[in-house]
Amino acid sequence: MSDEGERADEAAGRGRLAFLGPIPRIASWLGGSLALISAVFYAAGYLALRAQLELLGLAGLVSPSNQRFVQEGGRFFLELGLELNTLLSLLILGGLAALVIYGIARPILAWRRRKRPERVGWLRRWAARHQVRLRVVGFVALVIALFALARDPDEFLAPLQISGLLFEPSAPPPGEGTLSDAESLRRLLLSGDEEGLRWRFREYLAFELLALALFLGSWWLAARWRLRLLLTAPFWLVLVIYTLALPMLYGVLRYREAAPVVSVNAEALGRPEGSELFLLERTEEELLLWDPASRRAIWLPFAGVRSAEVLRIDYLVRPGAGAGAGGGA
C-alpha cells in the first residue's frame, strides 16, 4: 500500500508540474509582446515628439525622457484608432450600400446566367486560360495607380518643412501669388483651425491606407512570380515612407506641446516679480524657461532662484493667438 501511495503522490506531483508547465512560456510570450509594443510606442512617440519640437524650434534645447516617448507613442496610436474608427464607419456604410445594390442586382444576374449558361462557362474558361496575362494586366494597372496617386515628396512632407514657430510666430504676409503648402499649413497652425488640421491629417492617413491597399494587391498578384520582392519594391517602399512619415505628420498637425506656466522670482531674470514663463525642462542644476514676451529661451541656475510657483499648464502655441505664444507676460 505504501508503494502505491508513493506512486500516486508522484503522479499527482507530475500532474501539477504538467499544469504549471505552460506558465513560463506564457510569461515569456507576454514579456516579449510587451517589449515589442513598448518599442513600437517608443519609435512612434520619438518621431511625433521630435517633429513637434522641431516645429516649435526647441529640438536642440529640450531632451524628453524615454518614458515620455513611450507615452506620446501611445497617444499617437489612440488618436490613430479614433481616426480609423471614423474611416471604418464610412467603409461600413459603403459596404452596406454595396450589399443593397448586390441584393437588387443578384436576381437579374442569376436570370441572365440561366438564359445564357454557355457564355458564363466560356468566360470562366477564358479567365482560367489567361490567368497569367490577367495578373500582368492587373499588376500594371496597380503600378499606374501608384504613380498617379502617390504625392510629390515635397508636397507630402510639407508639414515637416515648418520650424521655429515660437521664434518666428507670424504667418507669411498675403501676397499676389499662391502660398506654398508649408506656408498655408503655417497659417492653419497659427489661426487655430483645428478642424482644418484634422482633415489634413485624415488626408495623409487616407494616403497611407491607399498605399497599404496597393501593396497588398501587388503582393497578391505577384504571388507566383520569382521576382516577387523586386517587382513589388515600389509599393512597399512607398508604404514604408508613408508609415514612417505618419507619426511625424501627426506631431505637426495634431499634437500640441504643453508646459507648466511658472512665476519665478530671480534677480538674474531681469523681469518684474510675478512674470509668467514656461518651464520647458528642469535639470539638477538649472531651469530651462521660455519667455513668450521676448521670445527667448533662458537657462536659470537654481542658485539664483529665490522662489518659483506653478500657476497652470498651457500650450506653448495658443491656437488663434496672433503672436503665436501661449502665455502672456
Tab-separated table of C-alpha atoms in Angstrom:
chain	number	residue	atom	x	y	z
A	1	MET	CA	0.000	0.000	0.000
A	2	SER	CA	2.851	2.339	0.794
A	3	ASP	CA	4.366	1.819	-2.677
A	4	GLU	CA	1.017	2.518	-4.288
A	5	GLY	CA	0.653	5.674	-2.191
A	6	GLU	CA	4.102	6.890	-3.200
A	7	ARG	CA	3.337	6.255	-6.862
A	8	ALA	CA	0.055	8.131	-6.513
A	9	ASP	CA	1.877	11.077	-4.919
A	10	GLU	CA	4.460	11.078	-7.713
A	11	ALA	CA	1.715	11.010	-10.358
A	12	ALA	CA	-0.081	13.881	-8.644
A	13	GLY	CA	3.181	15.853	-8.491
A	14	ARG	CA	3.834	15.260	-12.177
A	15	GLY	CA	0.275	16.384	-12.927
A	16	ARG	CA	0.811	19.625	-11.027
A	17	LEU	CA	4.107	20.228	-12.825
A	18	ALA	CA	2.458	19.498	-16.171
A	19	PHE	CA	-0.268	22.019	-15.314
A	20	LEU	CA	2.318	24.671	-14.423
A	21	GLY	CA	4.500	23.866	-17.437
A	22	PRO	CA	2.900	26.344	-19.913
A	23	ILE	CA	3.090	29.245	-17.434
A	24	PRO	CA	6.776	30.114	-18.077
A	25	ARG	CA	6.156	30.015	-21.828
A	26	ILE	CA	3.109	32.258	-21.473
A	27	ALA	CA	5.052	34.666	-19.252
A	28	SER	CA	7.903	34.727	-21.761
A	29	TRP	CA	5.465	35.391	-24.615
A	30	LEU	CA	3.775	38.200	-22.679
A	31	GLY	CA	7.142	39.739	-21.827
A	32	GLY	CA	8.247	39.646	-25.451
A	33	SER	CA	4.928	41.101	-26.620
A	34	LEU	CA	5.101	43.952	-24.108
A	35	ALA	CA	8.693	44.682	-25.115
A	36	LEU	CA	7.657	44.802	-28.786
A	37	ILE	CA	4.690	47.082	-28.040
A	38	SER	CA	6.902	49.376	-25.957
A	39	ALA	CA	9.461	49.540	-28.778
A	40	VAL	CA	6.762	50.443	-31.329
A	41	PHE	CA	5.299	53.073	-28.971
A	42	TYR	CA	8.770	54.480	-28.344
A	43	ALA	CA	9.567	54.761	-32.062
A	44	ALA	CA	6.241	56.428	-32.897
A	45	GLY	CA	6.453	58.758	-29.889
A	46	TYR	CA	10.029	59.706	-30.724
A	47	LEU	CA	9.110	60.673	-34.290
A	48	ALA	CA	5.960	62.550	-33.238
A	49	LEU	CA	7.505	64.483	-30.349
A	50	ARG	CA	10.677	65.328	-32.264
A	51	ALA	CA	8.559	66.684	-35.118
A	52	GLN	CA	6.607	68.864	-32.674
A	53	LEU	CA	9.793	70.187	-31.039
A	54	GLU	CA	11.271	70.910	-34.474
A	55	LEU	CA	8.083	72.764	-35.364
A	56	LEU	CA	8.416	74.919	-32.248
A	57	GLY	CA	12.168	75.405	-32.664
A	58	LEU	CA	13.024	73.556	-29.442
A	59	ALA	CA	14.535	70.368	-30.891
A	60	GLY	CA	18.063	71.280	-29.803
A	61	LEU	CA	17.035	72.642	-26.400
A	62	VAL	CA	14.703	70.073	-24.832
A	63	SER	CA	15.612	66.410	-24.215
A	64	PRO	CA	12.472	64.380	-23.390
A	65	SER	CA	12.804	61.182	-21.384
A	66	ASN	CA	12.321	57.699	-22.817
A	67	GLN	CA	9.152	57.347	-20.749
A	68	ARG	CA	7.786	60.470	-22.423
A	69	PHE	CA	8.447	58.999	-25.870
A	70	VAL	CA	6.532	55.813	-24.974
A	71	GLN	CA	3.661	57.879	-23.563
A	72	GLU	CA	3.379	60.045	-26.672
A	73	GLY	CA	3.564	56.937	-28.858
A	74	GLY	CA	0.570	55.514	-27.024
A	75	ARG	CA	-1.263	58.800	-27.550
A	76	PHE	CA	-0.459	58.653	-31.274
A	77	PHE	CA	-1.934	55.172	-31.653
A	78	LEU	CA	-5.004	56.200	-29.645
A	79	GLU	CA	-5.554	59.159	-31.988
A	80	LEU	CA	-4.926	56.867	-34.954
A	81	GLY	CA	-7.516	54.410	-33.669
A	82	LEU	CA	-10.119	57.165	-33.344
A	83	GLU	CA	-9.450	58.376	-36.883
A	84	LEU	CA	-9.545	54.825	-38.269
A	85	ASN	CA	-12.840	54.294	-36.463
A	86	THR	CA	-14.276	57.248	-38.402
A	87	LEU	CA	-12.958	55.888	-41.697
A	88	LEU	CA	-14.170	52.403	-40.784
A	89	SER	CA	-17.676	53.752	-40.211
A	90	LEU	CA	-17.634	55.276	-43.701
A	91	LEU	CA	-16.382	51.980	-45.161
A	92	ILE	CA	-19.146	50.066	-43.368
A	93	LEU	CA	-21.766	52.429	-44.798
A	94	GLY	CA	-20.259	51.968	-48.256
A	95	GLY	CA	-20.239	48.196	-47.782
A	96	LEU	CA	-23.906	48.193	-46.741
A	97	ALA	CA	-24.783	50.257	-49.806
A	98	ALA	CA	-22.863	47.779	-51.989
A	99	LEU	CA	-24.751	44.860	-50.389
A	100	VAL	CA	-28.072	46.549	-51.100
A	101	ILE	CA	-27.098	47.088	-54.737
A	102	TYR	CA	-25.883	43.483	-54.989
A	103	GLY	CA	-29.108	42.206	-53.445
A	104	ILE	CA	-31.110	44.099	-56.048
A	105	ALA	CA	-28.897	43.052	-58.957
A	106	ARG	CA	-28.442	39.392	-57.945
A	107	PRO	CA	-31.781	38.104	-59.280
A	108	ILE	CA	-31.136	39.871	-62.582
A	109	LEU	CA	-27.653	38.351	-62.872
A	110	ALA	CA	-28.975	34.896	-61.966
A	111	TRP	CA	-31.642	35.189	-64.648
A	112	ARG	CA	-29.052	36.171	-67.253
A	113	ARG	CA	-26.856	33.186	-66.283
A	114	ARG	CA	-29.794	30.827	-66.700
A	115	LYS	CA	-30.604	32.320	-70.087
A	116	ARG	CA	-27.017	32.130	-71.379
A	117	PRO	CA	-25.125	29.467	-69.416
A	118	GLU	CA	-22.689	28.872	-72.269
A	119	ARG	CA	-21.429	32.475	-72.081
A	120	VAL	CA	-20.771	32.213	-68.332
A	121	GLY	CA	-18.875	28.967	-68.834
A	122	TRP	CA	-16.896	30.473	-71.681
A	123	LEU	CA	-15.861	33.458	-69.528
A	124	ARG	CA	-14.691	31.156	-66.745
A	125	ARG	CA	-12.670	29.021	-69.124
A	126	TRP	CA	-11.181	32.116	-70.780
A	127	ALA	CA	-10.159	33.574	-67.389
A	128	ALA	CA	-8.549	30.256	-66.396
A	129	ARG	CA	-6.561	30.074	-69.659
A	130	HIS	CA	-5.365	33.696	-69.441
A	131	GLN	CA	-4.749	33.855	-65.705
A	132	VAL	CA	-1.104	34.906	-66.080
A	133	ARG	CA	-1.982	37.610	-68.594
A	134	LEU	CA	-4.738	38.940	-66.335
A	135	ARG	CA	-2.324	39.095	-63.405
A	136	VAL	CA	0.168	41.059	-65.519
A	137	VAL	CA	-2.529	43.492	-66.645
A	138	GLY	CA	-3.721	43.919	-63.059
A	139	PHE	CA	-0.184	44.481	-61.813
A	140	VAL	CA	0.486	47.104	-64.499
A	141	ALA	CA	-2.776	48.827	-63.531
A	142	LEU	CA	-1.623	48.944	-59.886
A	143	VAL	CA	1.731	50.430	-60.931
A	144	ILE	CA	-0.063	53.131	-62.924
A	145	ALA	CA	-2.345	53.813	-59.943
A	146	LEU	CA	0.672	54.050	-57.642
A	147	PHE	CA	2.413	56.684	-59.750
A	148	ALA	CA	-0.850	58.519	-60.455
A	149	LEU	CA	-1.998	58.715	-56.830
A	150	ALA	CA	1.342	58.974	-54.999
A	151	ARG	CA	2.000	62.543	-53.923
A	152	ASP	CA	5.084	64.585	-54.639
A	153	PRO	CA	7.568	64.136	-51.731
A	154	ASP	CA	7.894	67.895	-51.173
A	155	GLU	CA	4.120	68.266	-51.065
A	156	PHE	CA	3.606	65.212	-48.862
A	157	LEU	CA	6.277	66.290	-46.374
A	158	ALA	CA	5.301	69.987	-46.419
A	159	PRO	CA	4.330	69.980	-42.686
A	160	LEU	CA	7.870	68.896	-41.791
A	161	GLN	CA	9.309	71.966	-43.540
A	162	ILE	CA	7.831	74.290	-40.891
A	163	SER	CA	10.125	75.112	-37.977
A	164	GLY	CA	10.856	77.808	-35.405
A	165	LEU	CA	7.208	78.630	-34.756
A	166	LEU	CA	7.990	80.082	-31.324
A	167	PHE	CA	10.832	82.265	-32.544
A	168	GLU	CA	9.111	83.405	-35.763
A	169	PRO	CA	5.423	83.111	-34.912
A	170	SER	CA	3.940	85.460	-37.508
A	171	ALA	CA	2.239	83.988	-40.563
A	172	PRO	CA	3.563	84.905	-44.023
A	173	PRO	CA	2.021	88.135	-45.317
A	174	PRO	CA	-0.585	87.734	-48.044
A	175	GLY	CA	0.909	88.232	-51.480
A	176	GLU	CA	-0.215	88.225	-55.041
A	177	GLY	CA	0.958	84.687	-55.710
A	178	THR	CA	-0.317	81.481	-54.203
A	179	LEU	CA	1.061	80.243	-50.902
A	180	SER	CA	3.151	77.098	-50.751
A	181	ASP	CA	1.842	74.094	-48.833
A	182	ALA	CA	4.176	74.835	-45.913
A	183	GLU	CA	3.034	78.483	-45.725
A	184	SER	CA	-0.655	77.565	-45.869
A	185	LEU	CA	-0.120	74.986	-43.113
A	186	ARG	CA	1.714	77.593	-41.046
A	187	ARG	CA	-1.341	79.821	-41.301
A	188	LEU	CA	-3.592	76.957	-40.257
A	189	LEU	CA	-1.401	76.282	-37.220
A	190	LEU	CA	-1.361	79.932	-36.123
A	191	SER	CA	-5.054	80.528	-36.793
A	192	GLY	CA	-6.045	77.598	-34.608
A	193	ASP	CA	-8.083	75.906	-37.351
A	194	GLU	CA	-8.185	72.528	-35.601
A	195	GLU	CA	-10.812	71.133	-37.961
A	196	GLY	CA	-8.724	72.070	-40.998
A	197	LEU	CA	-5.641	70.466	-39.448
A	198	ARG	CA	-7.632	67.352	-38.569
A	199	TRP	CA	-8.781	66.968	-42.163
A	200	ARG	CA	-5.222	67.419	-43.404
A	201	PHE	CA	-4.120	64.589	-41.119
A	202	ARG	CA	-7.025	62.443	-42.325
A	203	GLU	CA	-5.893	63.094	-45.879
A	204	TYR	CA	-2.417	61.788	-45.053
A	205	LEU	CA	-3.955	58.800	-43.275
A	206	ALA	CA	-6.050	58.038	-46.373
A	207	PHE	CA	-2.877	58.043	-48.489
A	208	GLU	CA	-1.309	55.614	-46.008
A	209	LEU	CA	-4.288	53.248	-46.302
A	210	LEU	CA	-4.229	53.586	-50.087
A	211	ALA	CA	-0.526	52.695	-50.160
A	212	LEU	CA	-1.272	49.659	-47.975
A	213	ALA	CA	-4.090	48.525	-50.291
A	214	LEU	CA	-1.896	48.898	-53.392
A	215	PHE	CA	0.922	46.946	-51.730
A	216	LEU	CA	-1.384	44.094	-50.688
A	217	GLY	CA	-2.870	43.957	-54.181
A	218	SER	CA	0.552	43.870	-55.843
A	219	TRP	CA	1.807	41.229	-53.385
A	220	TRP	CA	-1.181	39.006	-54.162
A	221	LEU	CA	-0.893	39.411	-57.942
A	222	ALA	CA	2.838	38.628	-57.855
A	223	ALA	CA	2.404	35.598	-55.587
A	224	ARG	CA	3.611	33.094	-58.238
A	225	TRP	CA	6.431	35.185	-59.678
A	226	ARG	CA	10.054	34.501	-58.800
A	227	LEU	CA	10.937	38.222	-58.692
A	228	ARG	CA	8.043	38.982	-56.365
A	229	LEU	CA	10.050	41.020	-53.846
A	230	LEU	CA	11.789	43.063	-56.540
A	231	LEU	CA	8.644	43.733	-58.566
A	232	THR	CA	6.707	44.912	-55.519
A	233	ALA	CA	9.595	47.115	-54.314
A	234	PRO	CA	7.968	50.431	-55.406
A	235	PHE	CA	4.834	49.543	-53.451
A	236	TRP	CA	6.497	48.601	-50.178
A	237	LEU	CA	8.980	51.483	-50.438
A	238	VAL	CA	6.121	53.987	-50.712
A	239	LEU	CA	4.337	52.205	-47.858
A	240	VAL	CA	7.432	52.346	-45.625
A	241	ILE	CA	7.977	56.053	-46.349
A	242	TYR	CA	4.340	56.907	-45.625
A	243	THR	CA	4.361	54.774	-42.457
A	244	LEU	CA	7.490	56.464	-41.085
A	245	ALA	CA	6.173	59.915	-42.004
A	246	LEU	CA	2.744	59.439	-40.395
A	247	PRO	CA	3.868	59.880	-36.731
A	248	MET	CA	5.867	62.981	-37.707
A	249	LEU	CA	2.892	64.441	-39.577
A	250	TYR	CA	0.772	63.730	-36.506
A	251	GLY	CA	3.337	65.551	-34.374
A	252	VAL	CA	2.937	68.678	-36.526
A	253	LEU	CA	-0.765	68.608	-37.388
A	254	ARG	CA	-2.457	67.074	-34.336
A	255	TYR	CA	-0.133	67.131	-31.330
A	256	ARG	CA	0.171	70.266	-29.185
A	257	GLU	CA	3.032	70.656	-26.735
A	258	ALA	CA	2.024	71.994	-23.326
A	259	ALA	CA	4.222	73.048	-20.402
A	260	PRO	CA	3.814	74.420	-16.863
A	261	VAL	CA	3.426	78.191	-16.618
A	262	VAL	CA	5.503	79.360	-13.644
A	263	SER	CA	6.115	82.580	-11.790
A	264	VAL	CA	9.814	82.795	-10.895
A	265	ASN	CA	11.386	85.291	-8.534
A	266	ALA	CA	15.037	85.588	-9.581
A	267	GLU	CA	17.261	88.622	-9.902
A	268	ALA	CA	19.060	87.182	-12.952
A	269	LEU	CA	15.851	87.223	-14.982
A	270	GLY	CA	15.684	90.993	-15.089
A	271	ARG	CA	11.900	90.827	-15.162
A	272	PRO	CA	9.298	92.065	-12.664
A	273	GLU	CA	8.245	89.653	-9.944
A	274	GLY	CA	5.189	87.659	-10.955
A	275	SER	CA	6.075	87.465	-14.651
A	276	GLU	CA	4.797	84.275	-16.274
A	277	LEU	CA	7.249	81.959	-18.017
A	278	PHE	CA	7.050	78.455	-19.430
A	279	LEU	CA	9.075	75.752	-17.699
A	280	LEU	CA	10.454	73.690	-20.588
A	281	GLU	CA	12.874	71.472	-18.673
A	282	ARG	CA	14.290	71.015	-15.199
A	283	THR	CA	17.707	69.513	-14.543
A	284	GLU	CA	19.653	69.027	-11.328
A	285	GLU	CA	21.401	72.386	-11.715
A	286	GLU	CA	19.170	74.720	-13.721
A	287	LEU	CA	15.785	75.532	-15.189
A	288	LEU	CA	15.113	75.974	-18.892
A	289	LEU	CA	12.454	78.666	-19.269
A	290	TRP	CA	10.671	80.161	-22.250
A	291	ASP	CA	9.784	83.863	-22.212
A	292	PRO	CA	6.801	84.353	-24.591
A	293	ALA	CA	7.086	88.159	-24.412
A	294	SER	CA	10.664	88.395	-25.686
A	295	ARG	CA	10.584	85.016	-27.475
A	296	ARG	CA	13.791	83.724	-25.944
A	297	ALA	CA	14.906	80.653	-24.037
A	298	ILE	CA	16.505	81.249	-20.633
A	299	TRP	CA	18.767	78.926	-18.640
A	300	LEU	CA	18.414	79.868	-14.980
A	301	PRO	CA	20.679	78.253	-12.329
A	302	PHE	CA	18.946	77.081	-9.165
A	303	ALA	CA	21.328	79.207	-7.122
A	304	GLY	CA	19.745	82.381	-8.486
A	305	VAL	CA	16.130	81.357	-7.846
A	306	ARG	CA	14.510	82.869	-4.756
A	307	SER	CA	11.097	81.299	-5.289
A	308	ALA	CA	9.011	79.679	-8.028
A	309	GLU	CA	5.316	78.889	-8.302
A	310	VAL	CA	3.475	76.734	-10.832
A	311	LEU	CA	0.363	78.595	-11.987
A	312	ARG	CA	-1.175	76.314	-14.625
A	313	ILE	CA	-0.487	74.118	-17.651
A	314	ASP	CA	-0.825	75.858	-21.019
A	315	TYR	CA	0.014	75.317	-24.673
A	316	LEU	CA	3.263	76.794	-25.911
A	317	VAL	CA	1.433	77.941	-29.030
A	318	ARG	CA	-2.064	79.052	-28.211
A	319	PRO	CA	-4.399	78.418	-31.177
A	320	GLY	CA	-5.572	81.660	-32.723
A	321	ALA	CA	-3.024	83.857	-30.913
A	322	GLY	CA	-1.622	86.362	-33.366
A	323	ALA	CA	1.778	86.386	-31.732
A	324	GLY	CA	1.869	82.622	-31.601
A	325	ALA	CA	2.955	82.485	-27.955
A	326	GLY	CA	0.970	80.605	-25.399
A	327	GLY	CA	1.325	82.615	-22.241
A	328	GLY	CA	1.315	86.325	-21.725
A	329	ALA	CA	3.689	88.396	-19.662
